[in-house]
PDB file of C-alpha atoms in Angstrom:
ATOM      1  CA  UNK A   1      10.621 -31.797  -2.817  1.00 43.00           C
ATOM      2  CA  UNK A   2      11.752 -29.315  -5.113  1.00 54.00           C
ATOM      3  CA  UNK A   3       9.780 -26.652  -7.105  1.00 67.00           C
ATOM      4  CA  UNK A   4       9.640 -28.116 -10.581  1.00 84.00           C
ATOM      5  CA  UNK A   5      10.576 -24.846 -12.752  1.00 92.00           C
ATOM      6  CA  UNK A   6       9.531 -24.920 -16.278  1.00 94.00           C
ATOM      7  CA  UNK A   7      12.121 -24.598 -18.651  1.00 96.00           C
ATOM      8  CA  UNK A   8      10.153 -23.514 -20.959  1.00 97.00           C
ATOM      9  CA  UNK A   9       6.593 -20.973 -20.852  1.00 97.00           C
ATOM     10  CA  UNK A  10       4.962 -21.447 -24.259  1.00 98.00           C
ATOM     11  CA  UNK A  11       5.131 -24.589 -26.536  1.00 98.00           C
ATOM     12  CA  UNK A  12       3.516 -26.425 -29.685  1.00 98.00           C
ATOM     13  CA  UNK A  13       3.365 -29.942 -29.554  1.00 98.00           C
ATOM     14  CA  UNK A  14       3.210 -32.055 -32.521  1.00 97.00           C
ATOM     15  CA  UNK A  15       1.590 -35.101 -32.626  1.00 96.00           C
ATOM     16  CA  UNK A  16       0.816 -37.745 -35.145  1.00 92.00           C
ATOM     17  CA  UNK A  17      -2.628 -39.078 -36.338  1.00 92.00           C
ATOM     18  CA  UNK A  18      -1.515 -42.568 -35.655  1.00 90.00           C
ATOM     19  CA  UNK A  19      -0.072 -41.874 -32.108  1.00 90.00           C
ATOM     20  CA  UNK A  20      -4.263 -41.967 -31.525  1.00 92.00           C
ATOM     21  CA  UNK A  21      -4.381 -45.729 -33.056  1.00 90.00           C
ATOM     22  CA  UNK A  22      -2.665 -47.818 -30.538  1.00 84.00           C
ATOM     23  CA  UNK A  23      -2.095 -51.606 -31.600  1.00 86.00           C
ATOM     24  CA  UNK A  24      -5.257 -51.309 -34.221  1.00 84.00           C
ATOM     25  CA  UNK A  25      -5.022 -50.587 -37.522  1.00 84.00           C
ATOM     26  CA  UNK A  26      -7.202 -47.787 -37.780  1.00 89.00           C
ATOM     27  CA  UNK A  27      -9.522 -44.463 -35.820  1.00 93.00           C
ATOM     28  CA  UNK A  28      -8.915 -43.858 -32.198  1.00 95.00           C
ATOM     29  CA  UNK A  29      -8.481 -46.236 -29.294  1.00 94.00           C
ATOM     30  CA  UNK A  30     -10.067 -44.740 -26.455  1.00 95.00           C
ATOM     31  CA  UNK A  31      -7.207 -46.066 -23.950  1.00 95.00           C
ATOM     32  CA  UNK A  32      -4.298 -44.553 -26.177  1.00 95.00           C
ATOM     33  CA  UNK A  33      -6.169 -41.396 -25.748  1.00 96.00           C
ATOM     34  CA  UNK A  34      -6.624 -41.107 -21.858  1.00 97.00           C
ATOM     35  CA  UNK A  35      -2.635 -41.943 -21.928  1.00 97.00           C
ATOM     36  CA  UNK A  36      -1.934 -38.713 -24.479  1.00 97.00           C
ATOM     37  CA  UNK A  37      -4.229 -36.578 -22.571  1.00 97.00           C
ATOM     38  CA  UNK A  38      -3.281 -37.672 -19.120  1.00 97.00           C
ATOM     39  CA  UNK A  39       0.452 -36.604 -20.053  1.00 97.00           C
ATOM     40  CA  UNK A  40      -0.423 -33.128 -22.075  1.00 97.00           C
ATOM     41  CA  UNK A  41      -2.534 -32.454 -18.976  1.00 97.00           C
ATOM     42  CA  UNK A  42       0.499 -32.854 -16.753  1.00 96.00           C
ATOM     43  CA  UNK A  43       1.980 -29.042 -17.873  1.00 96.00           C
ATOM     44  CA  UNK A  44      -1.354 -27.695 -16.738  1.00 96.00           C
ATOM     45  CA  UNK A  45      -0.042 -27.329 -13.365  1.00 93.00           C
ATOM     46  CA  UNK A  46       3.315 -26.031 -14.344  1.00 95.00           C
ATOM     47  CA  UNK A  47       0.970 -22.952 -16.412  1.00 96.00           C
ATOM     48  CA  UNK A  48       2.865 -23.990 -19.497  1.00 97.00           C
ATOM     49  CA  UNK A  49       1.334 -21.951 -22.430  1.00 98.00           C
ATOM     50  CA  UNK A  50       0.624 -25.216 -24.810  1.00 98.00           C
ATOM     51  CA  UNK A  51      -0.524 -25.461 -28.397  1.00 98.00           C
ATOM     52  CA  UNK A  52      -0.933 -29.023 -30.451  1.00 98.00           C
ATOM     53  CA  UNK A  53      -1.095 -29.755 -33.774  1.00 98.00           C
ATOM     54  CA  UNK A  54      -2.079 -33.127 -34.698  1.00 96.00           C
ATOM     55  CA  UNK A  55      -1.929 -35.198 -38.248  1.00 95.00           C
ATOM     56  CA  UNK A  56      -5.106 -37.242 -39.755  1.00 94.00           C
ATOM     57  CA  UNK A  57      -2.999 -40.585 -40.637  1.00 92.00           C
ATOM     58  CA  UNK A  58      -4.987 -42.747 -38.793  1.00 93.00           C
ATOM     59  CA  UNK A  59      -8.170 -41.794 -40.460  1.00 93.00           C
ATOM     60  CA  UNK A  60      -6.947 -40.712 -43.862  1.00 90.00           C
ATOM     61  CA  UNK A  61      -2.975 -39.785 -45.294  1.00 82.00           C
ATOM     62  CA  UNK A  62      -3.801 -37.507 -48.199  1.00 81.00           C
ATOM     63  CA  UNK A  63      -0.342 -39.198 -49.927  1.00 79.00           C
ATOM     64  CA  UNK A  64      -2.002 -42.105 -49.665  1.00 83.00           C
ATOM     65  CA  UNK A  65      -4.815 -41.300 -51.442  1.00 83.00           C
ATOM     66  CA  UNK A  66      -2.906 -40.120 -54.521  1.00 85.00           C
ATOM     67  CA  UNK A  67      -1.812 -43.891 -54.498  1.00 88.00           C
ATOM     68  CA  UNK A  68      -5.237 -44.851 -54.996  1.00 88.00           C
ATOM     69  CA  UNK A  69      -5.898 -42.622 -57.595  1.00 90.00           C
ATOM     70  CA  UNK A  70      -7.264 -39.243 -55.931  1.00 91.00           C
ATOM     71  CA  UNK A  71      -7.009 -35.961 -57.155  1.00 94.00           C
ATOM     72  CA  UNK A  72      -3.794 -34.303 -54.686  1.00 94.00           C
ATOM     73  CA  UNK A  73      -5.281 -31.303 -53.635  1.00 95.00           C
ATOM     74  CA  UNK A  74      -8.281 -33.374 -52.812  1.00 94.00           C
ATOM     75  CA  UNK A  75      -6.443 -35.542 -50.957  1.00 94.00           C
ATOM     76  CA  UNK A  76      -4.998 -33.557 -48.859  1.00 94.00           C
ATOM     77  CA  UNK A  77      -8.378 -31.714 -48.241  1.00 95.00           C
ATOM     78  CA  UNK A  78     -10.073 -35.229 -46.966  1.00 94.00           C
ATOM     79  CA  UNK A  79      -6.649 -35.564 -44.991  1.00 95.00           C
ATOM     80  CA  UNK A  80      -6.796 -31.952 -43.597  1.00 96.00           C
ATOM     81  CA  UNK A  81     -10.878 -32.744 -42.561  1.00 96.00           C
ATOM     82  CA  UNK A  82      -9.220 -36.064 -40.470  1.00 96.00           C
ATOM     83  CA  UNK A  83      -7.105 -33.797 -38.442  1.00 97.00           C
ATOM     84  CA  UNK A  84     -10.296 -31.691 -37.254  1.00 97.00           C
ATOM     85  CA  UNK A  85     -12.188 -35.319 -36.143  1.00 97.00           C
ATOM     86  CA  UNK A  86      -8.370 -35.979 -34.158  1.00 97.00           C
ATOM     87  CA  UNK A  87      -8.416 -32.487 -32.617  1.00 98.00           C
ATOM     88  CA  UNK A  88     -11.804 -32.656 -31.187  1.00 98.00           C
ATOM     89  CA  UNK A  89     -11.422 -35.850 -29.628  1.00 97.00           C
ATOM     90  CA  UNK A  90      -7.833 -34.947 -28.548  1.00 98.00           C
ATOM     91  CA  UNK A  91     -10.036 -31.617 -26.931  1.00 98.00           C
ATOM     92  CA  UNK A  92     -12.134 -33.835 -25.507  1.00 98.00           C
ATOM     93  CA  UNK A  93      -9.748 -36.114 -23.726  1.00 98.00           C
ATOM     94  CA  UNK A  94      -7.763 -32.435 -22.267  1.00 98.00           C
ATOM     95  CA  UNK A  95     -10.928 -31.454 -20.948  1.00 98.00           C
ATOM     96  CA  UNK A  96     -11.867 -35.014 -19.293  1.00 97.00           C
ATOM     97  CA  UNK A  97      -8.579 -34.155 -17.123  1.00 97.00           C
ATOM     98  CA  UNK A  98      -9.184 -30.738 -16.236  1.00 96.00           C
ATOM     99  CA  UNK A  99      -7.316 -28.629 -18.724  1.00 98.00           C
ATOM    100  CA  UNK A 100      -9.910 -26.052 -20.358  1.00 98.00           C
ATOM    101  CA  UNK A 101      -8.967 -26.377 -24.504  1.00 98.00           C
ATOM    102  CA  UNK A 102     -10.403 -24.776 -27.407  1.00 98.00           C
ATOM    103  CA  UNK A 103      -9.815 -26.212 -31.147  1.00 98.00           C
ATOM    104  CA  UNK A 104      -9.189 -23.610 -33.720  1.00 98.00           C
ATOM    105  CA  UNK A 105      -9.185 -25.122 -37.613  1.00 98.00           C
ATOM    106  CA  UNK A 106      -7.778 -23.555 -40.398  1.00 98.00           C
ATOM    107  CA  UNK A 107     -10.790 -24.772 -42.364  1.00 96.00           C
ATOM    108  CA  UNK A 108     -14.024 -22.832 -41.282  1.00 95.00           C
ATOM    109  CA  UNK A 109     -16.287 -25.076 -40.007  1.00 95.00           C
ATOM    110  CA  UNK A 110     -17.941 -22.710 -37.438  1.00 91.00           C
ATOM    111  CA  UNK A 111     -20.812 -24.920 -35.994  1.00 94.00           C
ATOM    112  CA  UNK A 112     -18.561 -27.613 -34.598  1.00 96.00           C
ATOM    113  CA  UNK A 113     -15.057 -25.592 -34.163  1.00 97.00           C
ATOM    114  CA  UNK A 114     -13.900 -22.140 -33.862  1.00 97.00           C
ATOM    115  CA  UNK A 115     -11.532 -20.632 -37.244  1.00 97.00           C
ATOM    116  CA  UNK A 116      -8.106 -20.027 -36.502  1.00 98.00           C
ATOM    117  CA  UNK A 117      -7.113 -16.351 -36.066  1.00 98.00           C
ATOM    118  CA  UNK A 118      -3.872 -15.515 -34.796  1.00 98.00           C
ATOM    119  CA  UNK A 119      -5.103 -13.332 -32.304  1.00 98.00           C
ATOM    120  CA  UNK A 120      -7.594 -15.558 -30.898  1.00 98.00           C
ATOM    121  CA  UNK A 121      -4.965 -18.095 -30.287  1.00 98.00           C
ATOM    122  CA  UNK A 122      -2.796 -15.670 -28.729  1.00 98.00           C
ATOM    123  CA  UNK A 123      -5.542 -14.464 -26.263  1.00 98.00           C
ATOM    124  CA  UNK A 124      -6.736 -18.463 -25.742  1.00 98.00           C
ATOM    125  CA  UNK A 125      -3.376 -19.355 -24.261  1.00 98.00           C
ATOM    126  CA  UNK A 126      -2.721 -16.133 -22.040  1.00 98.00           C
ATOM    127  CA  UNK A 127      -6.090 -17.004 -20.799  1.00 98.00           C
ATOM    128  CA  UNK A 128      -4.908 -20.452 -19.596  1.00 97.00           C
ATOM    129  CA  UNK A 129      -6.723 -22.589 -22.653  1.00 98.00           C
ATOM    130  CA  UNK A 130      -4.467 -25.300 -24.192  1.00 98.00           C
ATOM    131  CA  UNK A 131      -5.318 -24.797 -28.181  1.00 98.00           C
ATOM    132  CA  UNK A 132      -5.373 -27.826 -30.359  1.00 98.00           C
ATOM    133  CA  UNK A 133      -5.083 -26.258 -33.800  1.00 98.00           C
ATOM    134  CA  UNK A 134      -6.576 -28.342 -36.912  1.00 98.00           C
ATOM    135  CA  UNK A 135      -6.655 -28.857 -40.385  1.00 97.00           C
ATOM    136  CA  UNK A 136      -2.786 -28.176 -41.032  1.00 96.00           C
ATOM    137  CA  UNK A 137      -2.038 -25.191 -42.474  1.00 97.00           C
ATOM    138  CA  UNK A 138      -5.083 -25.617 -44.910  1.00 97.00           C
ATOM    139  CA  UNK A 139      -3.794 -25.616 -47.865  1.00 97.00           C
ATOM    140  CA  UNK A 140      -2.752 -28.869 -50.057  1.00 96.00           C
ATOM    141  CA  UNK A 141       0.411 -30.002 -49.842  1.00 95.00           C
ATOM    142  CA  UNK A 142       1.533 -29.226 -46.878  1.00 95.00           C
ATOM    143  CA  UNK A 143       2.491 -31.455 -44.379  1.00 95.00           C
ATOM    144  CA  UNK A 144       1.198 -31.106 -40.473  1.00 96.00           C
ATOM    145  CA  UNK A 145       4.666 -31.112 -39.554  1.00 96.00           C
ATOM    146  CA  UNK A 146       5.061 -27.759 -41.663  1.00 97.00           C
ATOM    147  CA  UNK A 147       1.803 -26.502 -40.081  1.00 98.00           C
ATOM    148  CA  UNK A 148       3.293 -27.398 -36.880  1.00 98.00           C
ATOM    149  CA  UNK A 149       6.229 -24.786 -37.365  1.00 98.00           C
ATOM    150  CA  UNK A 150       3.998 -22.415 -39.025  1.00 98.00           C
ATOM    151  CA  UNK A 151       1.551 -22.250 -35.720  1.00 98.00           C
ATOM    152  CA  UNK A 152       4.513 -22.514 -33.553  1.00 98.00           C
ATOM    153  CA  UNK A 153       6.044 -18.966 -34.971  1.00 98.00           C
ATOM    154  CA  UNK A 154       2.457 -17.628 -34.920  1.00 98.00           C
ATOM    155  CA  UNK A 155       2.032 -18.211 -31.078  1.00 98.00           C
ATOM    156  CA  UNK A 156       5.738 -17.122 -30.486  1.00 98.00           C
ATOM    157  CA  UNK A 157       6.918 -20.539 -29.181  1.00 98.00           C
ATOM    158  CA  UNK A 158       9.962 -21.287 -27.792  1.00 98.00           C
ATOM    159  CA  UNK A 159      10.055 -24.440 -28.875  1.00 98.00           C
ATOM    160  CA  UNK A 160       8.581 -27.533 -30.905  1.00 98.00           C
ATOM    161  CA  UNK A 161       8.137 -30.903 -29.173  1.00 97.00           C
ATOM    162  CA  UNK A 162       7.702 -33.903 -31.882  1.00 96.00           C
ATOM    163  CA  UNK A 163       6.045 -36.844 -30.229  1.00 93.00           C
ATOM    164  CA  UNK A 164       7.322 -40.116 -31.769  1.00 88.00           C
ATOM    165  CA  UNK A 165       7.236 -43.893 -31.276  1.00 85.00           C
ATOM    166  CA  UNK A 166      11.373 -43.791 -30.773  1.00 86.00           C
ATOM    167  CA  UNK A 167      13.236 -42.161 -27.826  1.00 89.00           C
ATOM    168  CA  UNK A 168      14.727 -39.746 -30.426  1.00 92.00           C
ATOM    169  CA  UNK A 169      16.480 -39.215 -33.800  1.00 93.00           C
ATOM    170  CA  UNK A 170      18.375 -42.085 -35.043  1.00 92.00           C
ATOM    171  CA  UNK A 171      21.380 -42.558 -38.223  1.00 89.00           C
ATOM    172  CA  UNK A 172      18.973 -45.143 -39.164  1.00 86.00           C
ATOM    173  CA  UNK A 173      15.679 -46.831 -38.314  1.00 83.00           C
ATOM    174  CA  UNK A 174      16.975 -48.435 -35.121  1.00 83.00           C
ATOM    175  CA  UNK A 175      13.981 -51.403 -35.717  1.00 80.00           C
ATOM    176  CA  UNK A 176      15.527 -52.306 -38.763  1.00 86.00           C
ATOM    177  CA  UNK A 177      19.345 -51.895 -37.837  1.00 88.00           C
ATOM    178  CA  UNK A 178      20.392 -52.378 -34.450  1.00 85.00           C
ATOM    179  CA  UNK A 179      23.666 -50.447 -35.178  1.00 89.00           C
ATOM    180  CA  UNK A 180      22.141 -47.364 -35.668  1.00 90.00           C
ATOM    181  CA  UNK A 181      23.357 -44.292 -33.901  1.00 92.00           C
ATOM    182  CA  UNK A 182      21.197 -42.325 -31.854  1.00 92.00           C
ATOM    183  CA  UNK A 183      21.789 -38.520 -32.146  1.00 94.00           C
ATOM    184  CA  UNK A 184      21.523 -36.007 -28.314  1.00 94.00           C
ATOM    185  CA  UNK A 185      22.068 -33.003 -30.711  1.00 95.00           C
ATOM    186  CA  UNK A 186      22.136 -31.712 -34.121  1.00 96.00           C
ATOM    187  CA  UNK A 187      21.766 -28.621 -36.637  1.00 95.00           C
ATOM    188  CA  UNK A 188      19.326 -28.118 -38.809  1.00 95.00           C
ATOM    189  CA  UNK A 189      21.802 -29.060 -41.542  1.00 95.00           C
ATOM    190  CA  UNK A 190      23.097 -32.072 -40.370  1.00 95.00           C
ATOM    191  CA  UNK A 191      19.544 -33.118 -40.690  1.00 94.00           C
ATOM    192  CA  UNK A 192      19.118 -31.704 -44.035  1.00 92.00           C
ATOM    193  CA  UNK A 193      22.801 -33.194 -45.227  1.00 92.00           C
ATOM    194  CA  UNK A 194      21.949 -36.792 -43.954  1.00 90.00           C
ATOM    195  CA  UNK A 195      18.542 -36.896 -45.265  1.00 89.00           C
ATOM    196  CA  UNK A 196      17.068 -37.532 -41.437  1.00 91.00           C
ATOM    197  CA  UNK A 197      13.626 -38.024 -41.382  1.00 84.00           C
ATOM    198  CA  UNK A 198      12.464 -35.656 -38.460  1.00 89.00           C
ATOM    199  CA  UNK A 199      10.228 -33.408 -40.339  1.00 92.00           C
ATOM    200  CA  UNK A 200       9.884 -33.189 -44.326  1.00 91.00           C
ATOM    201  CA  UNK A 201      11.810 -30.867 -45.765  1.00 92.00           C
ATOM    202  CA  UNK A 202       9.684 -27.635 -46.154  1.00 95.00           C
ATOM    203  CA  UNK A 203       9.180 -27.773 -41.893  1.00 96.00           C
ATOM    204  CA  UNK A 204      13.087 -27.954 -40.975  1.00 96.00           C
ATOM    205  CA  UNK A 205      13.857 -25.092 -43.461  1.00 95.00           C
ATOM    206  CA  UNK A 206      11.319 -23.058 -42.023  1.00 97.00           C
ATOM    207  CA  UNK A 207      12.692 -24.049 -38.509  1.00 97.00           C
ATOM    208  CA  UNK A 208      16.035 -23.501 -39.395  1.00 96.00           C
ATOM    209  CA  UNK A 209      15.141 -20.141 -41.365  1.00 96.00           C
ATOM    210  CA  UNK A 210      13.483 -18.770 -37.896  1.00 96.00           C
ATOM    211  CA  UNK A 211      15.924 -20.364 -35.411  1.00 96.00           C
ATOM    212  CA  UNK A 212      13.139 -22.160 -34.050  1.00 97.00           C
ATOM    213  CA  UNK A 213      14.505 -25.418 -31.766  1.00 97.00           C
ATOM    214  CA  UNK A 214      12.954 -28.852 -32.350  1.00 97.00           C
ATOM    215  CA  UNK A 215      13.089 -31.302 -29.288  1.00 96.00           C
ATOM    216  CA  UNK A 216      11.811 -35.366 -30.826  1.00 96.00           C
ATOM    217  CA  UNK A 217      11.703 -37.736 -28.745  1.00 95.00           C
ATOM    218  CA  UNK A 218       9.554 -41.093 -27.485  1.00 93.00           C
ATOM    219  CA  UNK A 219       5.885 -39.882 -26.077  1.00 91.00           C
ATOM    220  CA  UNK A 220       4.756 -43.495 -25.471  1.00 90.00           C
ATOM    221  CA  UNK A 221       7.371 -43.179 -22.275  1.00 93.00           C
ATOM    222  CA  UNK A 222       5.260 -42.293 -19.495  1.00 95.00           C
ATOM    223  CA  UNK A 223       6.568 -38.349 -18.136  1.00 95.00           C
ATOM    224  CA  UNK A 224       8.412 -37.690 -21.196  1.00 96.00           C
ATOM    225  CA  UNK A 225       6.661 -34.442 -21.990  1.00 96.00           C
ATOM    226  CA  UNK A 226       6.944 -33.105 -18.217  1.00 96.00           C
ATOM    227  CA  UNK A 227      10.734 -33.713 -18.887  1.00 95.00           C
ATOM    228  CA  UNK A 228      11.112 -32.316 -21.843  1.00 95.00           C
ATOM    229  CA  UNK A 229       9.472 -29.112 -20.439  1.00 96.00           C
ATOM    230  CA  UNK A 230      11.366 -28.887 -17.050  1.00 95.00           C
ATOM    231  CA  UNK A 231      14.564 -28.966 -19.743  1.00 92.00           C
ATOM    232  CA  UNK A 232      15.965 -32.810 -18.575  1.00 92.00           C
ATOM    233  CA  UNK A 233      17.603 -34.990 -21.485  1.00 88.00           C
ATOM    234  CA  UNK A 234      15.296 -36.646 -23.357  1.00 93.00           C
ATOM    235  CA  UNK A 235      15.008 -37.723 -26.947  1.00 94.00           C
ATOM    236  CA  UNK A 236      17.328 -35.326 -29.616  1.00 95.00           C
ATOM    237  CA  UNK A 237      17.123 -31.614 -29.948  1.00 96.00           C
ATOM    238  CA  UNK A 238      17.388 -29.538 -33.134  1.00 96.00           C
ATOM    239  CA  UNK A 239      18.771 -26.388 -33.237  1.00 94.00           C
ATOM    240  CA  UNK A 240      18.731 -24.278 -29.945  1.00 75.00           C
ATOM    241  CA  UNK A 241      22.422 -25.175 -29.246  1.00 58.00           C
ATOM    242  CA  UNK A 242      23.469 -28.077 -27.273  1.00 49.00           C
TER     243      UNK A 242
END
């Protein structure tokens, strides 16, 4: 069998709150989380440098809170706080399969997580520590897909890995219209010019500002992430060249 050969050495995965849900409608299924963690866990052996950022939707969307009447920036403060409970049960899960993992927050909460400090993160993942960071970038309104190109330039990645529901970036939502097209490549401004929804706005700029490459594709499909990592097709990739 051949040595499997990371393609890439240090990356930031990006994962959504509800990714932890499963089929329920709300919090964290237990069973949805061994999955995640079992498949993160797999670059362990490669030594693959990994950081995560993960969103709060499951528990609380700060957008959706304006809806119901909430003040934004508090909004986005309860939905930042959701994120931290989604790290340290992602942390947990890492750490049930073997892979040591510290959670660093960008809101200080110092008796249940550690404060995010560039260097720290730095050190964590040339010390072998996977480093799930939380609470976005902590500030209101800002998405955690924007946090998760902000951490990625902070830790020098090479490149972002979007974990969705869909085996990559489509012309449409391919649930809705079968017809839709599925993308293998584009630019940051084809995504910007066709109005794609892989990352708000504010997190593709930044991407495309830094020539930072976006990979997005379907983390529900059992060895996806290994592939993605060892460089094999899978999902779309933004930016990088083809």
């Amino acid at each position: 069998m051949a040595e499997e050969v990371p393609r890439y050495r240090r990356v930031l995965l990006k994962l959504s709150g509800e990714a932890l849900m499963g089929p329920a409608a709300y919090g964290i299924d237990p069973s949805v989380l061994t999955f995640i963690s079992k498949e993160i866990a797999a670059l362990r052996r490669l030594k693959v440098e990994t950081g995560i950022v993960i969103g709060g939707g499951n528990i609380f969307r700060g957008l959706a809170g304006v809806a119901q009447g909430f003040d934004r920036v508090r909004a986005d403060q309860m939905g930042m706080l959701a994120t931290v409970l989604n790290a340290i049960a992602l942390a947990e899960g890492l750490q049930k399969h073997g892979v040591p993992t510290k959670v660093l927050s960008a809101y200080e909460i110092r008796s249940v997580v550690e404060p995010f400090v560039r260097e720290k993160a730095l050190s964590y993942l040339e010390e072998g520590y996977f480093v799930v960071f939380a609470a976005g970038t902590g500030n209101p309104y800002f998405t955690t897909d924007t946090a998760a190109i902000l951490r990625a330039l902070e830790i020098k990645a090479e490149i972002v890995f979007k974990a969705t529901k869909v085996d990559g970036v489509y012309s449409a939502d391919p649930v809705k219209d079968p017809s839709a097209k599925k993308f293998d490549f584009l630019t940051y401004e084809e995504v910007l010019e066709k109005n794609l929804r892989v990352m708000d706005l504010t997190a593709i700029t930044l991407a495309r500002d830094n020539n930072l490459p976006l990979m997005v594709f379907n983390m529900q499909e059992p060895g996806n992430i290994l592939k993605a990592v060892l460089g094999q097709k899978v999902g779309t990739l933004v930016g990088g060249g083809a």
